[in-house]
Tab-separated table of C-alpha atoms and ligand atoms in Angstrom:
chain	number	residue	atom	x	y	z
A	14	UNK	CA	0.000	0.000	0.000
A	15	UNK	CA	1.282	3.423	-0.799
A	16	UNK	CA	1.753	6.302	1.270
A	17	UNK	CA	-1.533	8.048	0.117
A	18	UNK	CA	-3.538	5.058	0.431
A	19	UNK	CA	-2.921	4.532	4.377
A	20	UNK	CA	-3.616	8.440	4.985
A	21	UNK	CA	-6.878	8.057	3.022
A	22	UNK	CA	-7.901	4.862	5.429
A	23	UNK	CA	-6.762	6.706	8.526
A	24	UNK	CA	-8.736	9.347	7.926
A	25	UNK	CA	-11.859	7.802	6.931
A	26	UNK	CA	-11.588	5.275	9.993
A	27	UNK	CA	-11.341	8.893	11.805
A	28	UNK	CA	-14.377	10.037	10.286
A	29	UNK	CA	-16.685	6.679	10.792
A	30	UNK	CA	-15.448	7.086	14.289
A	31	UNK	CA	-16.374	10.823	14.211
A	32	UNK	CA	-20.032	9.703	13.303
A	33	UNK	CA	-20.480	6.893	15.343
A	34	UNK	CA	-20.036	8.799	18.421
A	35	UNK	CA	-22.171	11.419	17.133
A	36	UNK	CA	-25.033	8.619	16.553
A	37	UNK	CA	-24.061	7.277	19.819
A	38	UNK	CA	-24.847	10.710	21.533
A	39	UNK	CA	-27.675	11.397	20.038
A	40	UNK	CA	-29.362	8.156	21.020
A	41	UNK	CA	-28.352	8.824	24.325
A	42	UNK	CA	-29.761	12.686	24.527
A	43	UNK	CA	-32.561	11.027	23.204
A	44	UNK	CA	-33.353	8.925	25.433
A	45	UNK	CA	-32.570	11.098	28.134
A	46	UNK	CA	-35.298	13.531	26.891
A	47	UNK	CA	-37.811	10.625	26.614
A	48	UNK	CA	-37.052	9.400	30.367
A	49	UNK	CA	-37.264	12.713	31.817
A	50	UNK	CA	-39.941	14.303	29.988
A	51	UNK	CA	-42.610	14.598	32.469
A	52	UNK	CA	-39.684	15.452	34.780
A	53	UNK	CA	-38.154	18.395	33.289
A	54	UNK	CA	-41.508	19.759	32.709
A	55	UNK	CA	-42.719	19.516	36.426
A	56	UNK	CA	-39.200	20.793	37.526
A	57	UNK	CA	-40.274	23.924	35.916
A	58	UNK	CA	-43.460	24.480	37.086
A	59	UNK	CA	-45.280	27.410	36.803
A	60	UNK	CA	-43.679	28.193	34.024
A	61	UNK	CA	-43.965	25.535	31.858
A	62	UNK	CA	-47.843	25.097	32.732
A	63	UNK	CA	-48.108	28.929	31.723
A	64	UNK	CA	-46.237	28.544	28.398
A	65	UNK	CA	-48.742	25.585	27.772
A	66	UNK	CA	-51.855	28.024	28.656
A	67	UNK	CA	-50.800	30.292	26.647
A	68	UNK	CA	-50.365	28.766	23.525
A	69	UNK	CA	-53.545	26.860	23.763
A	70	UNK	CA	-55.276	30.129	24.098
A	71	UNK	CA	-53.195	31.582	21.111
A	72	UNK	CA	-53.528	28.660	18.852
A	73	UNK	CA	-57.476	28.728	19.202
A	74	UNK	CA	-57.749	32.688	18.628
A	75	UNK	CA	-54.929	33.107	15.821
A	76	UNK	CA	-57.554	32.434	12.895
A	77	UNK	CA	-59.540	34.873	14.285
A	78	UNK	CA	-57.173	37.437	14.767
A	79	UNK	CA	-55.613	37.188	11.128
A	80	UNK	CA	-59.057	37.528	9.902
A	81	UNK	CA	-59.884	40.640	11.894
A	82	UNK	CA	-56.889	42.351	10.623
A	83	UNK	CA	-57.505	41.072	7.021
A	84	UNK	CA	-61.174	42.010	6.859
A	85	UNK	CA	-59.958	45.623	8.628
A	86	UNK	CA	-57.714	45.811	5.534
A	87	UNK	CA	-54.865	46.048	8.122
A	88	UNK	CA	-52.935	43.444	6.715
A	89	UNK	CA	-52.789	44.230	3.162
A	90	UNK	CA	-50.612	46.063	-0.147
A	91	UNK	CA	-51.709	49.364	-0.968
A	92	UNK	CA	-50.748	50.547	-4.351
A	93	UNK	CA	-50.247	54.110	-3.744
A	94	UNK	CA	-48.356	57.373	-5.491
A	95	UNK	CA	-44.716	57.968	-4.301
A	96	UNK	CA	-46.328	61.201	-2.375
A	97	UNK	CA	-49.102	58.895	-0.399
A	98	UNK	CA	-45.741	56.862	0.810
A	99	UNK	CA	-44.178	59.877	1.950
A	100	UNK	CA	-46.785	61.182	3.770
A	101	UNK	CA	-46.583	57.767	5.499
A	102	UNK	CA	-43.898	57.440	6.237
A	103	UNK	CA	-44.393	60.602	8.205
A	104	UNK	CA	-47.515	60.101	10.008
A	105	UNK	CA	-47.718	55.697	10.172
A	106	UNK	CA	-50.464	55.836	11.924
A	107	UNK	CA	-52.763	58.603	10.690
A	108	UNK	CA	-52.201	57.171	6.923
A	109	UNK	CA	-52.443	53.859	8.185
A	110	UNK	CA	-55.911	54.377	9.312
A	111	UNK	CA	-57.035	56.323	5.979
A	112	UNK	CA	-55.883	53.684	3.756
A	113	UNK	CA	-57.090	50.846	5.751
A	114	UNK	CA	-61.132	49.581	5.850
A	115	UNK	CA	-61.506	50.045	9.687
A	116	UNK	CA	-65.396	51.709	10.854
A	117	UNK	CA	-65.498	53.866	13.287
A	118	UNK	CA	-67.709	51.925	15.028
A	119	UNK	CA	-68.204	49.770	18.295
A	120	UNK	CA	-67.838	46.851	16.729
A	121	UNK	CA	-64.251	47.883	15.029
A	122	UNK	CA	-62.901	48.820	18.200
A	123	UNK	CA	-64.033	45.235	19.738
A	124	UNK	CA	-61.752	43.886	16.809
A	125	UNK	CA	-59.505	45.378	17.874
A	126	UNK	CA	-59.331	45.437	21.641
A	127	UNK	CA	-59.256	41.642	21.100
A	128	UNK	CA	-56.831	41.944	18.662
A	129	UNK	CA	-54.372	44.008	20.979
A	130	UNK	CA	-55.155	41.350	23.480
A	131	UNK	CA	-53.864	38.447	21.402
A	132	UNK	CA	-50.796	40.685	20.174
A	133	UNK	CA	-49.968	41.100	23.936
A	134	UNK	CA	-50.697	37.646	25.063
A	135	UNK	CA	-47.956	36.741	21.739
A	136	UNK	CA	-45.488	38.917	22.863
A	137	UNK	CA	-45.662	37.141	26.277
A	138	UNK	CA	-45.764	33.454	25.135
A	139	UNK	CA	-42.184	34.724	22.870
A	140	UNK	CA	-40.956	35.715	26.434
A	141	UNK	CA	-42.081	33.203	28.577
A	142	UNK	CA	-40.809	30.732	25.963
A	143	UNK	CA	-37.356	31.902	26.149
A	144	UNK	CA	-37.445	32.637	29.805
A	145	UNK	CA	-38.201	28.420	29.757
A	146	UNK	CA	-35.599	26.990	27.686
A	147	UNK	CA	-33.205	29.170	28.976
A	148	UNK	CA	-34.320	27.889	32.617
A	149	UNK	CA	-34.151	24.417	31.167
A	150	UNK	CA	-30.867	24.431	29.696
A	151	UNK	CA	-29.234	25.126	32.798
A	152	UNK	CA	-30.710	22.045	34.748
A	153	UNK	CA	-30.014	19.640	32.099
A	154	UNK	CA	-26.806	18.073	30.846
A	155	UNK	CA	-24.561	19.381	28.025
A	156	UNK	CA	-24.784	16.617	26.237
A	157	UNK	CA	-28.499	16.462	25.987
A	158	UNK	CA	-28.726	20.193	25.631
A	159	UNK	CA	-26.872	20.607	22.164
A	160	UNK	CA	-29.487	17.906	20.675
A	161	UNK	CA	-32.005	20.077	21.890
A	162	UNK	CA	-33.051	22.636	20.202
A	163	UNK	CA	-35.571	25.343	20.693
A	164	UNK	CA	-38.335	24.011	18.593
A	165	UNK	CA	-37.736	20.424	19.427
A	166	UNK	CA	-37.410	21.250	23.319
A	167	UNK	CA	-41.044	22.796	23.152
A	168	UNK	CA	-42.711	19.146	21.257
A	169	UNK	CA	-40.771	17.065	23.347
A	170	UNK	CA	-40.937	18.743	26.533
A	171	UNK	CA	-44.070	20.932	26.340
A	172	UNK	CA	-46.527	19.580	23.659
A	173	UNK	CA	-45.881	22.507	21.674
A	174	UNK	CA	-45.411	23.159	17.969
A	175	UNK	CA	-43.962	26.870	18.062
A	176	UNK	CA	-44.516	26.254	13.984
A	177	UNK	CA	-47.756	27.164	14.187
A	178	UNK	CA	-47.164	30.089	15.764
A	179	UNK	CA	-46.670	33.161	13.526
A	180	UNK	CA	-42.767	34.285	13.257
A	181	UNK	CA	-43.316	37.916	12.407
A	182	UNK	CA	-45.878	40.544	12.537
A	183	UNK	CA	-48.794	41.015	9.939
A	184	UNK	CA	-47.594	44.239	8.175
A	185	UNK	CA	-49.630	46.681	6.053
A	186	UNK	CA	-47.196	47.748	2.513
A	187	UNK	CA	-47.341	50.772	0.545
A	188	UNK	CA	-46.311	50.327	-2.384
A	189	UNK	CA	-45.256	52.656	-4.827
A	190	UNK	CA	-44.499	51.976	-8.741
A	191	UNK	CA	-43.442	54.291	-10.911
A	192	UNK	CA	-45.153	54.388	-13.774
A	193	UNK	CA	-42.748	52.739	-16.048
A	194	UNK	CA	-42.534	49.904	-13.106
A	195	UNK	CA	-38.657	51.003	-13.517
A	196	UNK	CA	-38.269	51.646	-10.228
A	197	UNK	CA	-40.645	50.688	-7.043
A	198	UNK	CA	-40.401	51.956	-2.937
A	199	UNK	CA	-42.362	50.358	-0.441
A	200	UNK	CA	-43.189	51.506	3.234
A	201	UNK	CA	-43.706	48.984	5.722
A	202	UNK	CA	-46.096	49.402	9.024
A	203	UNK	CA	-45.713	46.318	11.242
A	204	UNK	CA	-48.954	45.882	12.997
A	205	UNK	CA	-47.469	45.650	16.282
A	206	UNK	CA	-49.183	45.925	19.788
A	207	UNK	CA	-48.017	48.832	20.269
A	208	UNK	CA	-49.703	50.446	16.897
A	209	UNK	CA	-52.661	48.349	17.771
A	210	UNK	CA	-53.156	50.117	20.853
A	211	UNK	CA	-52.593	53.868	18.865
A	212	UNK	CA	-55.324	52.754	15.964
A	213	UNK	CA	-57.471	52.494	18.941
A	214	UNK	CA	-56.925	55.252	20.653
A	215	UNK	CA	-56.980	57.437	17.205
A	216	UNK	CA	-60.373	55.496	16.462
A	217	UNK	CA	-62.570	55.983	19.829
A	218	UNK	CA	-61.503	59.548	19.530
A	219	UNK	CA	-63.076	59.699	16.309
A	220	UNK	CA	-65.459	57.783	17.505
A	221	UNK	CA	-66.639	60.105	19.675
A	222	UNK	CA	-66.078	63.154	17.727
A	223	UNK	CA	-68.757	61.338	15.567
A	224	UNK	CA	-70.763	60.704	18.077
A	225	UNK	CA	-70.988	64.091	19.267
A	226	UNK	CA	-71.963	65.224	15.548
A	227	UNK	CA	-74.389	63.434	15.412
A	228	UNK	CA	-76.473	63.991	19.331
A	229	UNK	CA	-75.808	67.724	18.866
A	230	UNK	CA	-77.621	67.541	15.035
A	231	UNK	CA	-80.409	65.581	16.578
A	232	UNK	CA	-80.960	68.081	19.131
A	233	UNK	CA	-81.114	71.158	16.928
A	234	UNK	CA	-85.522	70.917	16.401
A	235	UNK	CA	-87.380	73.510	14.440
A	236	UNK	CA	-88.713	74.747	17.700
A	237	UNK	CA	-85.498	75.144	18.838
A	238	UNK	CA	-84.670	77.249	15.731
A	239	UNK	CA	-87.776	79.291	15.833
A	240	UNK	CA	-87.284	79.858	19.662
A	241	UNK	CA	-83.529	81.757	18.443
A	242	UNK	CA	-84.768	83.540	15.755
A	243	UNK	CA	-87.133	85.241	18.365
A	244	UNK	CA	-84.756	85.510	20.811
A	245	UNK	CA	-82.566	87.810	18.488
A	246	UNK	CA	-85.627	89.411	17.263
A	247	UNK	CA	-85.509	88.129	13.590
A	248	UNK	CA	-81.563	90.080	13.032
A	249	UNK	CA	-78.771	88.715	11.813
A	250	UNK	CA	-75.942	89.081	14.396
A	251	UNK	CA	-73.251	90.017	12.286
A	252	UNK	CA	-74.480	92.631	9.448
A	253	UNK	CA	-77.392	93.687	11.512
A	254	UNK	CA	-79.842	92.982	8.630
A	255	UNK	CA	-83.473	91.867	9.715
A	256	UNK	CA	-86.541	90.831	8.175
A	257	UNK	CA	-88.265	94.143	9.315
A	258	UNK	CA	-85.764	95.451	6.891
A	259	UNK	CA	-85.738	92.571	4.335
A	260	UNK	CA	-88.902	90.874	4.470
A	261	UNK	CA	-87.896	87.805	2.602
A	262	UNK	CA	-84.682	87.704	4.293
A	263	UNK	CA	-83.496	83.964	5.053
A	264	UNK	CA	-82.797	83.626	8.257
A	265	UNK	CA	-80.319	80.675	10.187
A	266	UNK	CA	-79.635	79.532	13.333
A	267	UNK	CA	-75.639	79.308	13.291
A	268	UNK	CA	-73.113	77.191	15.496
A	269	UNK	CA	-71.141	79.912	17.272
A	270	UNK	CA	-68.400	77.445	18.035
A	271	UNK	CA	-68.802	74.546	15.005
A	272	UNK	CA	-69.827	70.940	15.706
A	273	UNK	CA	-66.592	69.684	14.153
A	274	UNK	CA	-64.978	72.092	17.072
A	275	UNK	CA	-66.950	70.647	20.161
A	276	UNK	CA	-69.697	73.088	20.187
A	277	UNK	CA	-72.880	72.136	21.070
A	278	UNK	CA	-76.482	72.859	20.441
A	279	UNK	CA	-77.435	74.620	23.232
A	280	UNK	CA	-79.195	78.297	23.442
A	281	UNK	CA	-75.241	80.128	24.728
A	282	UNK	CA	-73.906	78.643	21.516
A	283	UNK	CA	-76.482	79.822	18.610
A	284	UNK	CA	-76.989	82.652	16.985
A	285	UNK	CA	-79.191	83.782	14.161
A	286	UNK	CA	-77.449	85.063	10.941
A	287	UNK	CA	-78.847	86.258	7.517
A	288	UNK	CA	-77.923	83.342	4.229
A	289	UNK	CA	-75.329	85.729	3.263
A	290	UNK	CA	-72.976	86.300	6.882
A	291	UNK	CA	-73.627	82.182	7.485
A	292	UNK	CA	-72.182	81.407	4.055
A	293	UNK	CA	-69.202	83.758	4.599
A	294	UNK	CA	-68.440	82.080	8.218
A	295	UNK	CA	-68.757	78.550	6.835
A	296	UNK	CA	-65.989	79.321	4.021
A	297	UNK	CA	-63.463	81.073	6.439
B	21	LIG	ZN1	-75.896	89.037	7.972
């Protein structure tokens, strides 16, 4: 045999050795895991009961959280003009709520609410996750450990398949192609807890807003408008002009602080005004 010959055999006995031990190892880790299961998972009680909880909870509720987002249009491309995606870029949140398909409604901010609370309840199953394994890896041996990865640690040990858990936030896109399609910029929001929790807040005060519209239009009655008009003895409060002076003046009863501002329709906060003086305040 040549010199090459007994180099290539000594290093190939090396290398069936190599893997052999490997095998051996890995058998033994293994069986390790399988014997002490049930162990290692009491040992770390509360935690690993919690980590179980959650991800009941969060596998039962994920379907319907990615379909409240979808049908909110929160999770989706928008194909918009490279100004849109600046503006975006500027003010997330503001744009993000014009260009998605949320109501402002009761029912949107439900959606939500329980949307924020599976977001949150994520975020803590990531942390109480790591918190566990981290725990666990200091309790078992070395030798098991490095056979034991994350994801397999959580089926073997736990019951739980962290691949069915979602790796990255849903994220609303703006997308902007140039009208060639030479060139293309996109802006992503990630829908986060945290911007969860600022849709919301931007919402209910909208919400409200709206609200208000609409209880102070409902209030203002035709009595109500008749009962000004008298009060400020048929004159227009601005010009002075009157219907003893203009008989077929038109006469309105006027917001002195606007709706859209807060005001409301109460006696302190009307006044009447001629067409003319109401259509001049309403385009200032
Ligand atoms: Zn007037």
């Amino acid at each position: 045999m040549g010199y090459y010959s007994i180099v290539i055999v000594i290093i190939s006995v090396i290398i069936l050795l190599a893997v052999m031990i490997s095998l051996a190892l890995y058998i033994s880790a293994n069986n390790y895991i399988k014997k002490h299961s049930s162990e290692i998972y009491e040992k770390n009680e509360p935690l690993s009961s919690e980590c179980r909880d959650l991800a009941s909870f969060l596998l039962k509720q994920q379907s319907t959280f990615k379909r409240y987002l979808a049908e909110n249009g929160l999770t989706q491309t928008y194909n918009c003009s490279n100004s849109v995606l600046s503006n975006a870029e500027n003010n997330p949140i503001k744009y993000l709520i014009k260009y998605s398909d949320l109501d402002y409604d009761i029912q949107c901010l439900e959606e939500l609410d329980f949307c924020e609370t599976f977001s949150e309840k994520l975020g803590i199953f990531y942390e109480k996750t790591d918190e566990l394994y981290k725990q666990v890896s200091k309790t078992i041996p070395n030798r098991v450990y490095i056979f034991l990865p994350k994801e397999k640690f959580f089926v073997k040990i736990c019951n739980i398949d962290l691949s069915f858990f979602p790796q990255s936030y849903p994220v609303f896109r703006f997308l902007y192609i140039s009208p060639a399609g030479k060139s293309q910029r996109e802006y992503k929001i990630f829908i986060t807890t945290d911007v969860i929790k600022e849709i919301k807040s931007e919402l209910s005060r909208k919400l409200n807003k709206y609200s208000h519209a609409k209880v102070q239009r409902n209030t203002m009655t035709n009595d109500l408008r008749n009962a000004i008009k008298k009060r400020d003895n048929y004159t227009c409060c601005i010009c002075g002009n009157s219907i003893y002076k203009e008989p077929n003046l038109l006469l309105e009863v006027d917001h002195i602080v606007p709706i859209s501002k807060g005001g409301k329709t109460e006696a302190d906060n009307l006044q009447t005004l001629c067409w003319r003086c109401n259509r001049e305040k309403s385009n200032n």
